[in-house]
Coordinates of C-alpha atoms in Angstrom, one line a residue:
M1 CA 8.1 -28.2 -45.0
Q2 CA 5.3 -25.6 -45.3
V3 CA 5.6 -22.1 -44.0
S4 CA 2.9 -19.4 -43.9
V5 CA 3.0 -15.9 -42.4
E6 CA 0.0 -14.0 -41.2
K7 CA 0.0 -10.3 -40.2
T8 CA -2.2 -10.3 -37.1
S9 CA -1.6 -6.6 -36.3
E10 CA 0.7 -3.7 -37.3
L11 CA 3.6 -5.2 -35.4
S12 CA 2.4 -8.8 -34.8
R13 CA 3.1 -11.9 -37.1
T14 CA 2.1 -15.5 -36.7
I15 CA 4.4 -17.9 -38.6
T16 CA 2.9 -21.4 -39.0
V17 CA 5.3 -24.2 -39.9
T18 CA 4.3 -27.7 -40.8
V19 CA 6.9 -30.5 -41.0
P20 CA 6.0 -33.9 -42.5
E21 CA 5.9 -36.7 -39.9
T22 CA 8.1 -38.8 -42.2
L23 CA 10.9 -36.2 -41.8
I24 CA 10.4 -36.3 -38.0
Q25 CA 10.7 -40.1 -38.0
Q26 CA 13.8 -40.1 -40.2
K27 CA 15.6 -37.7 -37.7
I28 CA 14.3 -39.7 -34.7
D29 CA 15.6 -43.0 -36.3
A30 CA 19.0 -41.4 -37.0
K31 CA 19.4 -40.2 -33.4
L32 CA 18.3 -43.6 -32.0
K33 CA 20.9 -45.3 -34.3
Q34 CA 23.6 -43.0 -32.9
L35 CA 22.3 -43.7 -29.4
A36 CA 22.5 -47.5 -29.9
N37 CA 26.3 -47.4 -29.9
T38 CA 26.5 -45.9 -26.4
A39 CA 23.3 -46.8 -24.6
R40 CA 23.7 -49.1 -21.6
I41 CA 20.6 -51.1 -20.8
D42 CA 20.6 -54.1 -18.4
G43 CA 20.5 -57.4 -20.2
F44 CA 22.0 -56.1 -23.4
R45 CA 25.6 -55.6 -24.6
P46 CA 26.6 -52.1 -25.8
G47 CA 25.7 -51.8 -29.4
K48 CA 23.3 -54.8 -29.3
V49 CA 20.2 -53.1 -28.0
P50 CA 17.2 -53.8 -30.3
A51 CA 15.8 -50.8 -32.1
A52 CA 12.3 -51.4 -30.6
V53 CA 13.7 -51.4 -27.1
L54 CA 15.6 -48.2 -27.7
K55 CA 12.5 -46.5 -29.2
K56 CA 10.4 -47.5 -26.2
I57 CA 12.9 -46.2 -23.7
Y58 CA 14.3 -43.2 -25.4
G59 CA 11.7 -42.4 -28.1
P60 CA 9.8 -39.6 -26.3
R61 CA 13.0 -37.8 -25.2
V62 CA 14.5 -38.1 -28.7
R63 CA 11.3 -36.8 -30.3
D64 CA 11.4 -33.8 -28.0
E65 CA 15.0 -33.1 -29.0
V66 CA 14.2 -33.5 -32.7
T67 CA 11.2 -31.2 -32.7
G68 CA 13.0 -28.7 -30.6
E69 CA 15.9 -28.6 -33.1
L70 CA 13.4 -28.4 -36.0
I71 CA 11.6 -25.5 -34.4
E72 CA 14.8 -23.6 -33.9
T73 CA 16.1 -24.1 -37.4
S74 CA 12.8 -23.8 -39.3
L75 CA 11.9 -20.6 -37.4
R76 CA 15.2 -19.1 -38.1
D77 CA 14.9 -19.9 -41.8
A78 CA 11.4 -18.6 -42.0
L79 CA 12.3 -15.3 -40.3
R80 CA 15.2 -14.9 -42.8
D81 CA 13.3 -16.0 -45.9
H82 CA 10.3 -13.6 -45.1
D83 CA 12.5 -10.8 -43.9
I84 CA 11.0 -10.6 -40.5
R85 CA 12.8 -8.8 -37.7
P86 CA 11.4 -10.2 -34.4
V87 CA 11.5 -8.3 -31.1
G88 CA 12.6 -10.8 -28.4
T89 CA 11.7 -14.5 -28.3
A90 CA 8.8 -16.0 -30.2
K91 CA 5.9 -17.6 -28.4
I92 CA 5.6 -21.2 -29.7
E93 CA 2.1 -22.8 -29.8
P94 CA 1.8 -26.5 -31.0
Q95 CA -0.8 -27.1 -33.8
T96 CA -2.9 -30.1 -34.6
T97 CA -3.1 -31.3 -38.2
L98 CA -5.4 -33.7 -40.0
T99 CA -2.5 -35.5 -41.6
G100 CA -0.7 -36.1 -38.3
D101 CA 2.3 -34.0 -39.4
F102 CA 4.2 -31.9 -36.9
S103 CA 3.1 -28.3 -36.9
Y104 CA 3.6 -25.2 -34.7
A105 CA 2.6 -21.5 -34.7
A106 CA 5.2 -18.9 -33.7
H107 CA 3.8 -15.6 -32.5
V108 CA 6.3 -12.7 -32.8
E109 CA 6.3 -9.0 -32.4
V110 CA 8.3 -7.2 -35.1
Y111 CA 10.2 -4.0 -35.4
P112 CA 8.3 -1.2 -37.2
E113 CA 9.1 -0.1 -40.7
I114 CA 10.4 3.5 -40.3
T115 CA 10.1 6.0 -43.1
L116 CA 12.7 8.7 -42.6
P117 CA 11.8 12.3 -43.3
D118 CA 13.3 14.7 -45.9
F119 CA 16.0 16.0 -43.7
A120 CA 16.5 19.1 -45.9
A121 CA 13.0 20.1 -45.1
L122 CA 13.5 20.0 -41.3
E123 CA 13.6 23.4 -39.6
I124 CA 15.6 23.3 -36.4
K125 CA 16.5 26.1 -34.0
R126 CA 20.2 26.3 -33.2
P127 CA 20.9 28.0 -29.9
V128 CA 23.7 30.7 -29.9
A129 CA 25.0 32.3 -26.7
D130 CA 28.1 34.2 -25.5
I131 CA 29.5 34.9 -22.1
T132 CA 29.4 38.6 -21.1
E133 CA 31.1 40.4 -18.3
D134 CA 27.7 40.6 -16.6
D135 CA 27.4 36.8 -16.8
F136 CA 30.9 36.5 -15.2
A137 CA 30.0 38.9 -12.4
K138 CA 26.8 37.0 -11.6
V139 CA 28.7 33.7 -11.4
L140 CA 31.3 35.3 -9.0
E141 CA 28.3 36.6 -7.0
Q142 CA 27.1 33.0 -6.7
F143 CA 30.4 31.9 -5.4
R144 CA 30.3 34.6 -2.8
E145 CA 26.7 33.5 -1.9
Q146 CA 28.0 30.0 -1.2
R147 CA 30.4 31.4 1.4
K148 CA 28.1 34.0 2.9
T149 CA 27.8 34.4 6.7
W150 CA 25.0 35.9 8.8
Q151 CA 24.9 38.6 11.4
A152 CA 22.1 39.7 13.6
V153 CA 20.3 43.1 12.9
A154 CA 17.9 45.2 15.0
R155 CA 15.8 46.3 12.0
P156 CA 12.6 44.5 10.7
S157 CA 13.1 41.5 8.5
Q158 CA 13.2 41.9 4.7
M159 CA 13.6 39.6 1.7
G160 CA 17.1 38.1 1.7
D161 CA 17.3 38.0 5.4
R162 CA 17.3 34.9 7.6
V163 CA 14.9 34.6 10.4
I164 CA 14.9 32.1 13.3
I165 CA 11.5 31.5 14.7
H166 CA 9.5 29.4 17.2
F167 CA 6.0 28.6 15.9
N168 CA 3.0 26.4 16.2
G169 CA -0.1 26.1 14.0
E170 CA -3.5 24.4 13.8
C171 CA -5.9 23.6 11.0
E172 CA -9.6 23.1 11.5
G173 CA -9.1 22.8 15.3
E174 CA -6.3 20.3 15.1
A175 CA -2.6 20.9 15.8
I176 CA -0.4 20.7 12.7
N177 CA 2.6 19.5 14.8
E178 CA 2.6 17.5 18.0
K179 CA 4.6 20.3 19.7
R180 CA 5.9 23.8 19.1
I181 CA 8.6 24.0 16.5
E182 CA 11.6 25.9 17.9
N183 CA 14.6 27.5 16.3
Y184 CA 13.3 27.0 12.8
V185 CA 15.4 28.8 10.2
V186 CA 13.8 30.4 7.1
E187 CA 15.8 32.3 4.5
L188 CA 13.3 34.8 3.1
G189 CA 12.9 34.7 -0.7
K190 CA 14.1 31.1 -1.0
H191 CA 10.6 29.6 -0.9
Q192 CA 11.5 27.2 1.8
V193 CA 7.9 27.5 3.3
I194 CA 4.5 28.1 1.7
A195 CA 4.2 31.6 0.2
D196 CA 1.5 32.9 2.6
F197 CA 3.6 31.9 5.6
E198 CA 6.8 33.4 4.2
N199 CA 5.1 36.7 3.4
Q200 CA 3.9 37.0 7.0
L201 CA 7.6 36.8 8.2
V202 CA 8.6 40.0 6.3
G203 CA 8.7 43.3 8.3
L204 CA 9.1 41.7 11.7
P205 CA 11.9 42.7 14.1
A206 CA 13.4 40.2 16.6
G207 CA 11.2 39.7 19.7
T208 CA 7.9 40.0 17.7
Q209 CA 5.0 37.8 18.5
H210 CA 2.8 37.5 15.4
D211 CA -0.4 35.6 14.8
F212 CA -1.8 35.1 11.3
S213 CA -3.6 32.8 8.9
A214 CA -2.0 31.2 5.9
T215 CA -3.5 29.0 3.1
F216 CA -1.7 25.9 1.8
P217 CA -1.5 25.4 -2.0
E218 CA -4.0 23.0 -3.6
D219 CA -1.0 20.8 -4.6
Y220 CA 0.6 20.7 -1.2
G221 CA 2.3 17.4 -0.4
N222 CA 0.1 16.7 2.7
P223 CA -3.4 16.0 1.5
K224 CA -4.8 16.8 4.9
L225 CA -3.6 20.4 4.6
A226 CA -3.8 21.0 0.8
G227 CA -6.0 23.9 -0.1
K228 CA -6.9 24.6 3.6
T229 CA -6.3 27.7 5.7
A230 CA -4.4 27.3 9.0
Q231 CA -3.8 29.6 11.9
F232 CA -0.2 30.2 13.1
S233 CA 1.5 31.8 16.1
V234 CA 5.1 32.9 15.5
E235 CA 7.8 34.3 17.8
V236 CA 10.7 35.8 16.0
K237 CA 13.9 34.9 17.9
S238 CA 16.3 36.7 15.6
V239 CA 16.7 38.5 12.3
E240 CA 20.0 38.2 10.4
E241 CA 21.3 39.7 7.2
S242 CA 23.8 38.0 5.0
V243 CA 27.5 39.2 4.7
L244 CA 29.2 38.4 1.4
P245 CA 33.0 37.7 1.6
E246 CA 35.5 39.6 -0.5
I247 CA 37.2 37.6 -3.2
N248 CA 40.7 37.4 -1.9
S249 CA 43.5 34.9 -1.3
D250 CA 41.7 33.2 1.6
F251 CA 38.5 33.0 -0.5
V252 CA 40.0 31.3 -3.5
R253 CA 42.0 28.9 -1.4
A254 CA 38.7 27.6 -0.2
Y255 CA 37.9 26.7 -3.8
G256 CA 41.1 24.8 -4.4
I257 CA 43.5 27.5 -5.6
E258 CA 46.4 26.6 -3.2
S259 CA 48.5 29.5 -4.4
G260 CA 45.8 32.0 -3.3
D261 CA 46.1 33.8 -6.7
V262 CA 42.8 35.5 -7.5
E263 CA 43.6 35.8 -11.2
T264 CA 44.0 32.0 -11.4
F265 CA 40.6 31.6 -9.8
Y266 CA 39.1 34.1 -12.3
S267 CA 40.7 32.2 -15.2
D268 CA 39.3 28.8 -13.9
V269 CA 35.8 30.3 -13.5
R270 CA 35.9 31.6 -17.1
N271 CA 37.1 28.3 -18.4
N272 CA 34.5 26.4 -16.5
M273 CA 31.8 28.8 -17.8
A274 CA 32.9 28.2 -21.4
R275 CA 33.0 24.4 -20.9
L276 CA 29.5 24.4 -19.4
L277 CA 28.2 26.7 -22.1
E278 CA 29.6 24.4 -24.9
Q279 CA 28.1 21.4 -23.2
N280 CA 24.7 23.0 -22.8
L281 CA 24.6 24.4 -26.3
R282 CA 25.4 20.9 -27.7
E283 CA 22.7 19.3 -25.5
R284 CA 20.2 21.9 -26.5
I285 CA 20.7 21.4 -30.2
K286 CA 20.6 17.7 -29.6
Q287 CA 17.2 18.1 -28.0
N288 CA 16.0 20.3 -30.8
V289 CA 17.1 17.8 -33.4
M290 CA 15.4 14.9 -31.6
A291 CA 12.2 16.9 -31.2
A292 CA 12.1 17.7 -34.9
L293 CA 12.7 14.1 -35.8
Q294 CA 9.9 12.9 -33.5
E295 CA 7.6 15.5 -34.9
H296 CA 8.1 14.4 -38.5
V297 CA 8.3 10.6 -38.1
T298 CA 5.5 8.5 -36.6
F299 CA 5.4 4.8 -36.2
Q300 CA 4.1 2.2 -33.7
V301 CA 6.5 1.2 -31.0
P302 CA 6.8 -2.5 -30.0
Q303 CA 5.2 -3.1 -26.6
Q304 CA 7.8 -5.5 -25.5
L305 CA 10.5 -2.9 -25.8
V306 CA 8.4 -0.4 -23.9
D307 CA 7.8 -3.0 -21.1
E308 CA 11.5 -3.6 -20.9
E309 CA 12.3 0.1 -20.6
V310 CA 9.6 0.6 -18.0
Q311 CA 11.0 -2.4 -16.0
R312 CA 14.6 -0.9 -16.3
R313 CA 13.4 2.4 -14.8
L314 CA 11.4 0.6 -12.0
L315 CA 14.5 -1.4 -11.1
A316 CA 16.5 1.8 -10.9
M317 CA 13.9 3.3 -8.6
Q318 CA 14.0 0.2 -6.5
D319 CA 17.8 0.4 -6.2
M320 CA 17.5 4.0 -5.0
A321 CA 14.9 2.9 -2.5
G322 CA 17.4 0.5 -1.0
K323 CA 16.5 -2.9 0.5
Q324 CA 12.9 -2.0 1.3
P325 CA 10.8 -3.3 -1.6
L326 CA 8.4 -0.8 -3.2
P327 CA 4.8 -1.7 -2.5
A328 CA 2.9 -3.4 -5.4
D329 CA 0.3 -0.7 -5.6
L330 CA 3.0 2.0 -5.8
L331 CA 4.8 0.0 -8.6
D332 CA 1.5 -0.2 -10.6
G333 CA 1.1 3.5 -10.3
L334 CA 4.7 4.2 -11.2
R335 CA 4.4 1.9 -14.2
E336 CA 1.4 3.8 -15.5
Q337 CA 3.2 7.1 -15.0
I338 CA 6.4 5.9 -16.6
E339 CA 5.0 4.2 -19.7
P340 CA 4.3 7.3 -21.9
S341 CA 7.9 8.7 -21.5
A342 CA 9.3 5.1 -21.9
R343 CA 7.4 4.7 -25.1
K344 CA 8.7 8.0 -26.4
Q345 CA 12.3 7.1 -25.4
V346 CA 12.1 3.7 -27.1
G347 CA 10.7 5.3 -30.3
L348 CA 13.5 7.8 -30.3
M349 CA 16.0 5.0 -29.9
L350 CA 14.6 3.1 -32.8
L351 CA 14.6 6.2 -35.0
V352 CA 18.2 7.1 -34.1
T353 CA 19.2 3.5 -34.8
E354 CA 17.5 3.6 -38.2
I355 CA 19.3 6.8 -39.2
I356 CA 22.7 5.3 -38.1
Q357 CA 22.1 2.1 -40.1
R358 CA 20.5 3.7 -43.2
H359 CA 23.3 6.3 -43.5
Q360 CA 26.1 4.1 -42.1
L361 CA 27.1 6.6 -39.4
T362 CA 30.1 5.9 -37.2
T363 CA 32.1 7.7 -34.6
S364 CA 35.9 7.6 -33.9
D365 CA 38.2 6.9 -31.0
S366 CA 39.3 10.5 -30.9
K367 CA 35.7 11.8 -30.6
I368 CA 35.0 9.2 -27.8
R369 CA 38.1 10.4 -26.0
A370 CA 37.2 14.0 -26.4
L371 CA 33.7 13.3 -25.0
L372 CA 35.2 11.5 -22.0
E373 CA 37.6 14.3 -21.3
N374 CA 34.8 16.8 -21.4
I375 CA 32.8 14.8 -18.9
A376 CA 35.8 14.2 -16.7
Q377 CA 36.7 17.9 -16.4
S378 CA 34.1 18.4 -13.7
Y379 CA 35.7 15.9 -11.4
E380 CA 38.7 16.3 -9.1
D381 CA 40.8 13.6 -10.9
P382 CA 39.8 13.6 -14.6
Q383 CA 42.2 10.9 -15.5
Q384 CA 40.8 8.5 -13.0
V385 CA 37.3 9.1 -14.3
I386 CA 38.5 8.4 -17.9
E387 CA 40.2 5.2 -16.9
W388 CA 37.0 4.2 -14.9
Y389 CA 35.0 4.3 -18.1
Y390 CA 37.6 2.5 -20.2
K391 CA 37.9 -0.4 -17.7
D392 CA 34.3 -1.3 -17.8
Q393 CA 32.7 -2.6 -21.0
R394 CA 29.2 -1.6 -20.0
R395 CA 30.2 2.0 -19.0
F396 CA 32.2 2.4 -22.1
A397 CA 29.3 1.2 -24.2
E398 CA 27.2 4.1 -22.7
I399 CA 29.8 6.6 -23.8
Y400 CA 30.1 5.0 -27.2
S401 CA 26.3 5.3 -27.6
M402 CA 26.4 8.9 -26.5
A403 CA 29.1 9.7 -29.1
L404 CA 27.1 8.0 -31.8
E405 CA 24.0 10.0 -30.9
Y406 CA 26.0 13.2 -31.3
E407 CA 27.1 11.9 -34.8
V408 CA 23.4 11.6 -35.7
V409 CA 22.7 15.1 -34.3
D410 CA 25.6 16.6 -36.3
W411 CA 24.6 14.7 -39.5
V412 CA 20.9 15.7 -39.3
A413 CA 21.8 19.3 -38.4
A414 CA 24.1 19.5 -41.5
Q415 CA 21.2 18.4 -43.7
A416 CA 18.4 20.6 -42.1
R417 CA 17.6 24.3 -42.2
L418 CA 19.0 25.9 -39.1
D419 CA 17.6 29.0 -37.5
D420 CA 19.9 30.7 -35.0
E421 CA 18.2 31.4 -31.7
T422 CA 20.2 33.9 -29.6
L423 CA 20.0 33.1 -25.9
H424 CA 21.7 34.5 -22.8
F425 CA 24.2 32.5 -20.8
Q426 CA 21.9 32.3 -17.8
D427 CA 19.1 30.9 -20.0
M428 CA 21.5 28.2 -21.2
M429 CA 22.3 27.2 -17.7
Q430 CA 18.6 26.3 -17.1
P431 CA 17.6 22.7 -18.1
A432 CA 15.7 22.5 -21.4
A433 CA 12.5 20.3 -21.7
K434 CA 13.6 16.8 -22.6
T435 CA 12.3 15.1 -25.7
A436 CA 11.6 11.9 -23.8

């Protein structure tokens, strides 16, 4: 048996295997001999069918079986002997030889060779943040905002108020809506409408009729209106200011404190703030570590893995869209948009896997449990959430992978040079830019 390997591109290999026809015939004859004991052919007793008859009837099928088995075993041996790590299944292409021997070419995409960086030379920012009394007060204010009520006022509107309006508009002589919009609610300062429109609603008391022009942003969702100026006529039905409730027993009961004890509510808020801060600090250092790794390690990513990741994301989008299939042209556009981030994500996955394997990193049951408990804390019944993950192998595998990623982050951070970056609690509550 002859084997040759050709490097056709950075991540492509063609393995050509040639097997002598004599070996093929030996294996065919052996299979036909076994078949002779069980074959039932009219006119012949079992075990008495002539070899020539067996070969005529079963020869083509047996040859296919033999060559299929030889391809499987010889390709496996060739990949092992030449230390080739294929991505996915090889594409088999039959070859013609002058000698009449059996030959095939297997085209495979391979995993890249990844050179890990000098981890001690990596410079990584480590976010540091504390919870101040001012942070605590702002969070309490957010809880009050969630329970605010509205009361009508006689004064002109101002930012923070809620106005209820009737309006219509036209752009380039055409009505924007089929009919007048009535009892439309706008909370000023929340950017619920375009900026020009919102600004025109400030300073108006109830009962005002106000005509004005407003320009839509260039990136407005409706292309017929994007970048264009429209004329609006607005009638202000009412102006309302918000009333924030006091934090008392009734207030905290609305947030699940059945005893109505305000101090218990305060304690729960502080604990949740600390938990969220810990989670976000850990996520931010993880993103910083991954970004540093990607910056210092470059390699080509197998296209097959990228295609699989793109397809996984498209299927997730289709699931969210429900039963209605996404149009083909939309899928093509989405595929093009998704591919760069998918390529980056796959590259990061390969890099993390290489670090895990090269440095034999593992995690523990206790760390997996701690991670699960942290995730479950934000749910009404944490224990039920934990059991939900443990009962399903696929869900548990996701948590295991997450725990293993954190092991990589901790290991890399321990080798690298860390530069503390002091941040405020409110900054940490904002999502950081993702590495992929």
